[in-house]
Amino acid sequence: MDNQAQIESVLNNLVYALFAQSGQMETNGRAGSLGNLIVFDNPEAVDTIVKAPELFRKNFSLISALGFSRFNTNGEDWSVRRAITQDTYLAAARPAQQHPMAELYAAGLAGSDATLPSIQQALFAASMTIFYRAFGLVPDMAATLLLLDRVRDVLRRLQYYSWVSPTSVERTNVIQEARAVVADFTSLLMADSRAAAEMDRFRDLASDLEDFSPVEEFVMNFFAGVETTVTTALWVIDRLGANLQVQERIHAEVLSGEAQTPYTDCMINETMRYFPPIPFLTREVGADTVLDGQKLYAGQLIMVSIVGVHQNPAFWSNPRVFDASRREFLENSFDRRAFIPFLTGPRMCGGARLGRLEVREAVLAIVRQFAFSRADDVIRFDYALALRPAQGSSVSVSRR
């Protein structure tokens, strides 16, 4: 039996370490390290890494036991997979989708209790509906929410065992659980004729790929899209509760009915800067090279600290302070290489436009309906591929 507390502690401490050393590597002009991995947080070096996908290839280690998708493949395999979903994401982010999206979040939150768990569930339900609707589908809400939780739990364990070598029994067990989740997702999707037809469409578009699983593709796209969107909205709630003056200013801006909401948009950007949904990523070096003064060798794994990029003192003023009125965002003067919540370059998140639209509409609905306060301002998080606020935080909720 896995030690859940130990798994959570190891993964959370990994991210705490990135926060602790963020902004410090730049002072000596060289990459830092974390365990056996060289860590890059210089926006210029990171920009080189993410814009050279053949030299710095994705490597998700054991996480790939949950399946292969556009998120963890490379080269032609990735290109084929990207084409399956990219047009769908772009269509779902068109301006015409903004109103129905806003209605979904507003209605879901209107029917929720004034508690953090209830708001979280409403956000997940709305985001799941938006994702499924983009593909012409309707989720079995209760069953899909349970599967989403299982996916997150399995991803946490797979990531843990990518850092802490498992015994053969532990490795076998977690891989079996990953396959069981995919099998259960397959059963759920295939029970719906429309979903089954969509999986057939995925398969047809990937006919050149061997051993292609449309459900694996769908599951990883689903988790990545829904989890990161809701996570960002939850961090906005957390930060609103920590600063009542900011909360009231944003509430007044939202109620004004103006199309432009600069302070709300700034708050969302600052939230993604300070709490990037994906705090780091790993890459495998494809050929011997030198980067940022560091010799790298073919096959070597390196880490890109998104936390560090977003808190680099050469690119941000007071980067370790959460500033809801950050000048760089209000003036649109920030260096794009230093703000990459959706990455950048050819492997940039394909759903970035949709994700931004969703987060904004979710936050607008949240601010209209609820007020938040915190008993303390101690930041606690729960990391499992994406970075969520920890459950049981001190945020109190009231309905406006």
Short mmCIF file of C-alpha atoms in Angstrom, two decimals:
data_model
loop_
_atom_site.label_atom_id
_atom_site.label_comp_id
_atom_site.label_asym_id
_atom_site.label_seq_id
_atom_site.Cartn_x
_atom_site.Cartn_y
_atom_site.Cartn_z
CA MET A 1 0.00 0.00 0.00
CA ASP A 2 1.37 3.42 -0.97
CA ASN A 3 2.04 5.88 1.81
CA GLN A 4 -0.23 8.71 0.65
CA ALA A 5 1.12 11.22 3.16
CA GLN A 6 4.70 10.48 2.11
CA ILE A 7 3.85 10.83 -1.57
CA GLU A 8 2.15 14.18 -1.01
CA SER A 9 5.02 15.38 1.19
CA VAL A 10 7.74 14.50 -1.34
CA LEU A 11 5.95 16.14 -4.26
CA ASN A 12 4.92 19.24 -2.32
CA ASN A 13 8.45 19.64 -0.94
CA LEU A 14 9.78 19.47 -4.50
CA VAL A 15 7.69 22.50 -5.44
CA TYR A 16 8.45 24.28 -2.15
CA ALA A 17 12.13 23.91 -3.05
CA LEU A 18 11.54 25.59 -6.41
CA PHE A 19 9.78 28.48 -4.68
CA ALA A 20 12.58 28.71 -2.12
CA GLN A 21 15.34 28.97 -4.73
CA SER A 22 13.43 31.03 -7.29
CA GLY A 23 15.24 34.23 -8.13
CA GLN A 24 18.48 33.00 -6.60
CA MET A 25 20.06 31.16 -9.53
CA GLU A 26 20.28 34.29 -11.65
CA THR A 27 22.65 35.94 -9.20
CA ASN A 28 25.53 33.66 -10.18
CA GLY A 29 24.62 33.58 -13.87
CA ARG A 30 24.45 29.79 -13.98
CA ALA A 31 21.78 27.15 -13.87
CA GLY A 32 21.00 25.70 -10.46
CA SER A 33 20.25 22.12 -9.47
CA LEU A 34 17.61 20.10 -7.69
CA GLY A 35 18.66 16.62 -6.70
CA ASN A 36 20.45 15.21 -9.74
CA LEU A 37 18.76 17.54 -12.21
CA ILE A 38 20.15 20.78 -13.58
CA VAL A 39 17.43 23.42 -13.22
CA PHE A 40 17.01 26.32 -15.63
CA ASP A 41 15.03 29.40 -14.57
CA ASN A 42 16.67 32.10 -16.70
CA PRO A 43 13.90 33.20 -19.10
CA GLU A 44 16.39 33.53 -21.96
CA ALA A 45 17.72 29.99 -21.51
CA VAL A 46 14.23 28.58 -20.97
CA ASP A 47 13.05 30.32 -24.14
CA THR A 48 15.79 28.47 -26.01
CA ILE A 49 14.73 25.15 -24.49
CA VAL A 50 11.02 25.40 -25.24
CA LYS A 51 11.60 26.67 -28.78
CA ALA A 52 13.89 23.75 -29.68
CA PRO A 53 11.62 20.69 -29.17
CA GLU A 54 13.86 18.36 -31.18
CA LEU A 55 16.92 19.19 -29.07
CA PHE A 56 14.99 19.28 -25.77
CA ARG A 57 12.40 16.52 -26.03
CA LYS A 58 9.53 15.81 -23.68
CA ASN A 59 10.16 12.98 -21.23
CA PHE A 60 7.43 12.20 -18.72
CA SER A 61 8.96 9.00 -17.35
CA LEU A 62 6.39 6.85 -15.53
CA ILE A 63 3.60 9.39 -16.09
CA SER A 64 3.29 7.94 -19.58
CA ALA A 65 1.83 4.79 -18.01
CA LEU A 66 -1.48 6.65 -18.06
CA GLY A 67 -1.21 6.84 -21.83
CA PHE A 68 0.26 8.78 -24.71
CA SER A 69 -1.12 12.07 -26.02
CA ARG A 70 -0.07 15.36 -27.56
CA PHE A 71 1.32 16.29 -24.12
CA ASN A 72 4.00 13.62 -23.80
CA THR A 73 4.98 12.68 -27.35
CA ASN A 74 7.52 14.16 -29.76
CA GLY A 75 8.19 14.68 -33.44
CA GLU A 76 5.75 13.37 -36.03
CA ASP A 77 3.80 11.48 -33.36
CA TRP A 78 3.07 14.79 -31.63
CA SER A 79 2.20 16.54 -34.90
CA VAL A 80 -0.45 13.94 -35.75
CA ARG A 81 -1.93 14.06 -32.25
CA ARG A 82 -1.97 17.85 -32.18
CA ALA A 83 -4.00 17.94 -35.41
CA ILE A 84 -6.73 15.80 -33.82
CA THR A 85 -7.72 18.39 -31.22
CA GLN A 86 -6.25 21.76 -32.22
CA ASP A 87 -9.09 22.99 -34.44
CA THR A 88 -11.57 21.99 -31.75
CA TYR A 89 -9.80 24.12 -29.15
CA LEU A 90 -9.60 27.12 -31.45
CA ALA A 91 -13.31 26.86 -32.31
CA ALA A 92 -14.25 26.57 -28.62
CA ALA A 93 -12.37 29.81 -27.87
CA ARG A 94 -14.15 31.95 -30.46
CA PRO A 95 -15.92 35.08 -29.19
CA ALA A 96 -19.30 33.50 -29.91
CA GLN A 97 -18.60 30.93 -27.19
CA GLN A 98 -18.02 33.54 -24.48
CA HIS A 99 -21.67 34.10 -23.56
CA PRO A 100 -22.68 30.43 -23.23
CA MET A 101 -19.49 29.84 -21.27
CA ALA A 102 -20.34 32.72 -18.89
CA GLU A 103 -23.85 31.34 -18.44
CA LEU A 104 -22.49 27.91 -17.52
CA TYR A 105 -20.26 29.28 -14.78
CA ALA A 106 -22.93 31.66 -13.49
CA ALA A 107 -25.62 28.97 -13.31
CA GLY A 108 -23.32 26.40 -11.74
CA LEU A 109 -22.14 28.77 -9.03
CA ALA A 110 -25.68 30.05 -8.40
CA GLY A 111 -26.69 26.51 -7.52
CA SER A 112 -23.74 25.82 -5.24
CA ASP A 113 -23.48 26.32 -1.51
CA ALA A 114 -21.35 29.15 -0.12
CA THR A 115 -18.51 26.79 0.73
CA LEU A 116 -15.15 26.26 -0.91
CA PRO A 117 -15.75 22.55 -1.70
CA SER A 118 -19.12 23.33 -3.29
CA ILE A 119 -17.66 26.16 -5.38
CA GLN A 120 -14.81 23.89 -6.46
CA GLN A 121 -17.25 21.20 -7.58
CA ALA A 122 -19.32 23.76 -9.51
CA LEU A 123 -16.19 25.01 -11.27
CA PHE A 124 -15.16 21.49 -12.22
CA ALA A 125 -18.65 20.70 -13.50
CA ALA A 126 -18.74 23.83 -15.69
CA SER A 127 -15.21 23.32 -17.03
CA MET A 128 -15.92 19.66 -17.78
CA THR A 129 -19.09 20.61 -19.62
CA ILE A 130 -17.19 23.17 -21.72
CA PHE A 131 -14.52 20.61 -22.60
CA TYR A 132 -17.02 17.91 -23.58
CA ARG A 133 -19.22 20.40 -25.42
CA ALA A 134 -16.25 21.40 -27.59
CA PHE A 135 -16.26 17.85 -28.95
CA GLY A 136 -20.04 17.72 -29.26
CA LEU A 137 -20.41 15.58 -26.14
CA VAL A 138 -22.19 15.69 -22.80
CA PRO A 139 -20.43 14.19 -19.75
CA ASP A 140 -21.97 11.76 -17.29
CA MET A 141 -21.19 14.30 -14.58
CA ALA A 142 -21.05 12.16 -11.43
CA ALA A 143 -19.10 9.31 -13.03
CA THR A 144 -16.71 11.65 -14.84
CA LEU A 145 -15.97 13.66 -11.68
CA LEU A 146 -15.03 10.44 -9.90
CA LEU A 147 -12.77 9.42 -12.78
CA LEU A 148 -11.15 12.88 -12.75
CA ASP A 149 -10.25 12.39 -9.09
CA ARG A 150 -8.82 8.95 -9.88
CA VAL A 151 -6.76 10.34 -12.74
CA ARG A 152 -5.29 12.96 -10.42
CA ASP A 153 -4.49 10.36 -7.76
CA VAL A 154 -2.81 8.06 -10.27
CA LEU A 155 -0.85 10.95 -11.79
CA ARG A 156 0.39 11.92 -8.33
CA ARG A 157 1.66 8.38 -7.69
CA LEU A 158 3.20 8.05 -11.15
CA GLN A 159 5.03 11.35 -10.68
CA TYR A 160 6.22 10.31 -7.24
CA TYR A 161 7.69 7.09 -8.63
CA SER A 162 9.37 9.08 -11.36
CA TRP A 163 11.38 10.72 -8.57
CA VAL A 164 11.55 7.94 -5.98
CA SER A 165 12.43 4.57 -7.48
CA PRO A 166 9.59 2.10 -6.80
CA THR A 167 9.91 -1.54 -5.88
CA SER A 168 8.82 -3.93 -8.61
CA VAL A 169 5.54 -4.47 -6.76
CA GLU A 170 4.90 -0.74 -6.40
CA ARG A 171 5.68 -0.17 -10.07
CA THR A 172 3.37 -2.98 -11.16
CA ASN A 173 0.54 -1.78 -8.91
CA VAL A 174 0.60 1.83 -10.04
CA ILE A 175 0.81 0.89 -13.73
CA GLN A 176 -2.13 -1.49 -13.28
CA GLU A 177 -4.13 1.28 -11.62
CA ALA A 178 -3.30 3.63 -14.49
CA ARG A 179 -4.51 1.10 -17.01
CA ALA A 180 -7.65 0.48 -14.93
CA VAL A 181 -8.52 4.19 -14.99
CA VAL A 182 -8.13 4.29 -18.78
CA ALA A 183 -10.23 1.12 -19.08
CA ASP A 184 -13.00 2.63 -16.95
CA PHE A 185 -12.87 5.86 -18.98
CA THR A 186 -13.14 3.74 -22.12
CA SER A 187 -16.23 1.96 -20.79
CA LEU A 188 -17.85 5.27 -19.86
CA LEU A 189 -17.18 6.88 -23.24
CA MET A 190 -18.16 3.87 -25.31
CA ALA A 191 -21.51 3.65 -23.49
CA ASP A 192 -22.42 6.92 -25.24
CA SER A 193 -22.84 6.49 -29.00
CA ARG A 194 -21.76 10.08 -29.66
CA ALA A 195 -18.59 9.67 -27.61
CA ALA A 196 -17.87 6.34 -29.30
CA ALA A 197 -18.21 8.01 -32.69
CA GLU A 198 -15.84 10.79 -31.59
CA MET A 199 -13.27 8.20 -30.49
CA ASP A 200 -13.61 6.60 -33.94
CA ARG A 201 -12.90 10.02 -35.47
CA PHE A 202 -9.78 10.35 -33.32
CA ARG A 203 -8.66 6.90 -34.49
CA ASP A 204 -9.22 7.72 -38.16
CA LEU A 205 -7.18 10.92 -37.88
CA ALA A 206 -4.33 8.97 -36.27
CA SER A 207 -4.44 6.02 -38.63
CA ASP A 208 -0.70 6.34 -39.34
CA LEU A 209 0.21 5.87 -35.66
CA GLU A 210 0.80 2.41 -34.25
CA ASP A 211 -1.01 1.37 -31.07
CA PHE A 212 -2.92 4.65 -30.96
CA SER A 213 -5.51 4.87 -28.17
CA PRO A 214 -8.14 7.58 -28.72
CA VAL A 215 -9.25 7.32 -25.10
CA GLU A 216 -5.72 7.94 -23.79
CA GLU A 217 -5.57 11.02 -26.00
CA PHE A 218 -8.95 12.22 -24.76
CA VAL A 219 -8.22 11.54 -21.08
CA MET A 220 -4.94 13.45 -21.00
CA ASN A 221 -6.42 16.38 -22.93
CA PHE A 222 -9.41 16.35 -20.59
CA PHE A 223 -7.34 16.31 -17.40
CA ALA A 224 -4.89 18.97 -18.59
CA GLY A 225 -7.63 21.32 -19.75
CA VAL A 226 -9.98 21.01 -16.81
CA GLU A 227 -7.48 20.73 -13.97
CA THR A 228 -5.38 23.76 -14.90
CA THR A 229 -8.42 25.97 -15.51
CA VAL A 230 -10.07 25.20 -12.19
CA THR A 231 -6.76 25.33 -10.33
CA THR A 232 -6.15 28.90 -11.51
CA ALA A 233 -9.67 30.00 -10.49
CA LEU A 234 -9.15 28.45 -7.04
CA TRP A 235 -5.88 30.35 -6.57
CA VAL A 236 -7.66 33.60 -7.51
CA ILE A 237 -10.19 32.85 -4.76
CA ASP A 238 -7.36 32.19 -2.32
CA ARG A 239 -5.68 35.52 -3.11
CA LEU A 240 -8.96 37.48 -3.04
CA GLY A 241 -9.54 36.18 0.46
CA ALA A 242 -6.09 37.40 1.48
CA ASN A 243 -6.69 40.99 0.33
CA LEU A 244 -10.15 42.42 0.96
CA GLN A 245 -9.28 45.82 -0.55
CA VAL A 246 -8.26 44.19 -3.82
CA GLN A 247 -11.36 42.01 -3.72
CA GLU A 248 -13.71 44.99 -3.38
CA ARG A 249 -11.97 46.93 -6.15
CA ILE A 250 -12.32 43.95 -8.52
CA HIS A 251 -15.92 43.39 -7.43
CA ALA A 252 -16.74 47.02 -8.28
CA GLU A 253 -14.97 46.72 -11.62
CA VAL A 254 -16.89 43.55 -12.52
CA LEU A 255 -20.25 45.08 -11.52
CA SER A 256 -19.55 48.20 -13.56
CA GLY A 257 -20.44 46.29 -16.71
CA GLU A 258 -17.48 47.72 -18.62
CA ALA A 259 -16.07 45.45 -21.30
CA GLN A 260 -12.52 46.19 -20.16
CA THR A 261 -11.56 44.88 -16.72
CA PRO A 262 -7.87 45.76 -16.31
CA TYR A 263 -7.60 45.03 -12.58
CA THR A 264 -9.39 41.70 -12.89
CA ASP A 265 -7.19 40.71 -15.82
CA CYS A 266 -4.11 41.82 -13.88
CA MET A 267 -5.22 39.72 -10.89
CA ILE A 268 -5.60 36.65 -13.09
CA ASN A 269 -2.19 37.17 -14.71
CA GLU A 270 -0.51 37.74 -11.37
CA THR A 271 -2.13 34.58 -10.04
CA MET A 272 -0.74 32.57 -12.96
CA ARG A 273 2.64 34.23 -12.53
CA TYR A 274 2.89 33.47 -8.83
CA PHE A 275 1.15 30.08 -8.93
CA PRO A 276 1.82 28.64 -12.40
CA PRO A 277 -0.59 25.70 -12.86
CA ILE A 278 2.33 23.55 -14.04
CA PRO A 279 5.22 24.67 -11.80
CA PHE A 280 7.99 22.86 -13.65
CA LEU A 281 8.64 20.50 -16.52
CA THR A 282 11.39 18.11 -17.51
CA ARG A 283 13.14 17.69 -20.85
CA GLU A 284 15.53 15.13 -22.27
CA VAL A 285 18.56 16.52 -24.09
CA GLY A 286 18.67 15.16 -27.64
CA ALA A 287 22.35 15.91 -28.41
CA ASP A 288 25.42 17.25 -26.61
CA THR A 289 25.11 21.01 -26.29
CA VAL A 290 25.98 24.00 -24.10
CA LEU A 291 23.27 26.20 -22.61
CA ASP A 292 23.66 29.11 -20.22
CA GLY A 293 27.28 28.10 -19.68
CA GLN A 294 26.30 24.56 -18.75
CA LYS A 295 27.52 21.51 -20.68
CA LEU A 296 24.64 19.15 -21.41
CA TYR A 297 24.84 15.61 -22.75
CA ALA A 298 22.56 13.55 -24.99
CA GLY A 299 20.05 11.61 -22.90
CA GLN A 300 20.43 13.86 -19.87
CA LEU A 301 17.27 15.02 -18.08
CA ILE A 302 16.98 18.70 -17.16
CA MET A 303 14.31 20.70 -15.37
CA VAL A 304 12.68 23.97 -16.40
CA SER A 305 11.37 25.87 -13.38
CA ILE A 306 8.32 27.86 -14.44
CA VAL A 307 8.21 29.14 -10.86
CA GLY A 308 11.75 30.43 -11.27
CA VAL A 309 11.09 32.00 -14.67
CA HIS A 310 8.09 33.82 -13.20
CA GLN A 311 10.09 35.09 -10.22
CA ASN A 312 13.33 36.03 -11.92
CA PRO A 313 14.47 39.39 -10.46
CA ALA A 314 16.07 40.50 -13.72
CA PHE A 315 12.63 40.52 -15.35
CA TRP A 316 10.21 41.40 -12.53
CA SER A 317 10.10 44.02 -9.78
CA ASN A 318 9.72 42.46 -6.34
CA PRO A 319 9.04 39.07 -7.98
CA ARG A 320 8.52 37.17 -4.72
CA VAL A 321 5.66 39.45 -3.72
CA PHE A 322 2.13 38.73 -4.94
CA ASP A 323 1.06 42.10 -6.35
CA ALA A 324 -2.56 42.21 -7.55
CA SER A 325 -1.83 45.58 -9.21
CA ARG A 326 1.46 44.55 -10.76
CA ARG A 327 2.74 47.37 -12.94
CA GLU A 328 4.19 45.06 -15.59
CA PHE A 329 0.73 43.63 -16.29
CA LEU A 330 -1.25 46.87 -16.04
CA GLU A 331 1.19 48.59 -18.39
CA ASN A 332 1.64 45.50 -20.57
CA SER A 333 5.38 46.00 -20.26
CA PHE A 334 6.49 42.52 -19.19
CA ASP A 335 8.95 40.44 -21.20
CA ARG A 336 6.96 37.60 -22.82
CA ARG A 337 9.84 35.19 -22.18
CA ALA A 338 9.37 35.69 -18.43
CA PHE A 339 5.65 34.89 -18.32
CA ILE A 340 4.87 31.45 -19.70
CA PRO A 341 1.96 29.85 -17.79
CA PHE A 342 0.99 28.11 -21.06
CA LEU A 343 4.62 27.79 -22.21
CA THR A 344 5.61 29.26 -25.57
CA GLY A 345 7.04 28.13 -28.86
CA PRO A 346 5.81 25.19 -30.97
CA ARG A 347 4.84 23.13 -27.91
CA MET A 348 2.82 25.91 -26.31
CA CYS A 349 -0.46 24.71 -24.80
CA GLY A 350 -2.90 24.31 -27.67
CA GLY A 351 -5.80 25.25 -25.42
CA ALA A 352 -4.21 28.46 -24.11
CA ARG A 353 -6.79 30.75 -25.69
CA LEU A 354 -9.65 28.59 -24.44
CA GLY A 355 -8.08 28.32 -20.99
CA ARG A 356 -7.70 32.08 -20.65
CA LEU A 357 -11.29 32.64 -21.70
CA GLU A 358 -12.57 30.03 -19.26
CA VAL A 359 -10.59 31.36 -16.31
CA ARG A 360 -11.76 34.91 -16.95
CA GLU A 361 -15.43 33.93 -17.18
CA ALA A 362 -15.11 31.74 -14.10
CA VAL A 363 -13.52 34.55 -12.09
CA LEU A 364 -16.14 37.09 -13.22
CA ALA A 365 -18.92 34.73 -12.09
CA ILE A 366 -17.17 34.02 -8.80
CA VAL A 367 -16.63 37.69 -7.95
CA ARG A 368 -20.25 38.58 -8.76
CA GLN A 369 -21.67 35.92 -6.45
CA PHE A 370 -19.27 35.42 -3.54
CA ALA A 371 -17.05 37.23 -1.07
CA PHE A 372 -14.02 35.62 0.59
CA SER A 373 -11.88 36.18 3.64
CA ARG A 374 -8.91 34.42 5.21
CA ALA A 375 -8.06 33.79 8.84
CA ASP A 376 -4.37 33.79 7.87
CA ASP A 377 -2.24 34.25 4.80
CA VAL A 378 -0.24 31.03 4.99
CA ILE A 379 0.03 29.59 1.49
CA ARG A 380 -0.54 25.85 1.33
CA PHE A 381 -0.72 23.83 -1.84
CA ASP A 382 -1.31 20.34 -3.13
CA TYR A 383 0.80 19.32 -6.11
CA ALA A 384 -0.10 16.51 -8.50
CA LEU A 385 1.21 17.57 -11.92
CA ALA A 386 -0.88 20.74 -11.49
CA LEU A 387 -0.62 23.01 -8.46
CA ARG A 388 -3.85 23.35 -6.45
CA PRO A 389 -4.49 25.19 -3.18
CA ALA A 390 -4.51 22.65 -0.37
CA GLN A 391 -7.84 21.49 0.98
CA GLY A 392 -8.82 22.78 4.37
CA SER A 393 -7.40 26.26 3.81
CA SER A 394 -8.54 29.15 5.99
CA VAL A 395 -10.70 30.75 3.27
CA SER A 396 -14.23 31.63 4.41
CA VAL A 397 -17.04 32.16 1.91
CA SER A 398 -20.22 34.24 1.95
CA ARG A 399 -22.74 34.86 -0.80
CA ARG A 400 -23.13 38.45 -1.95
#
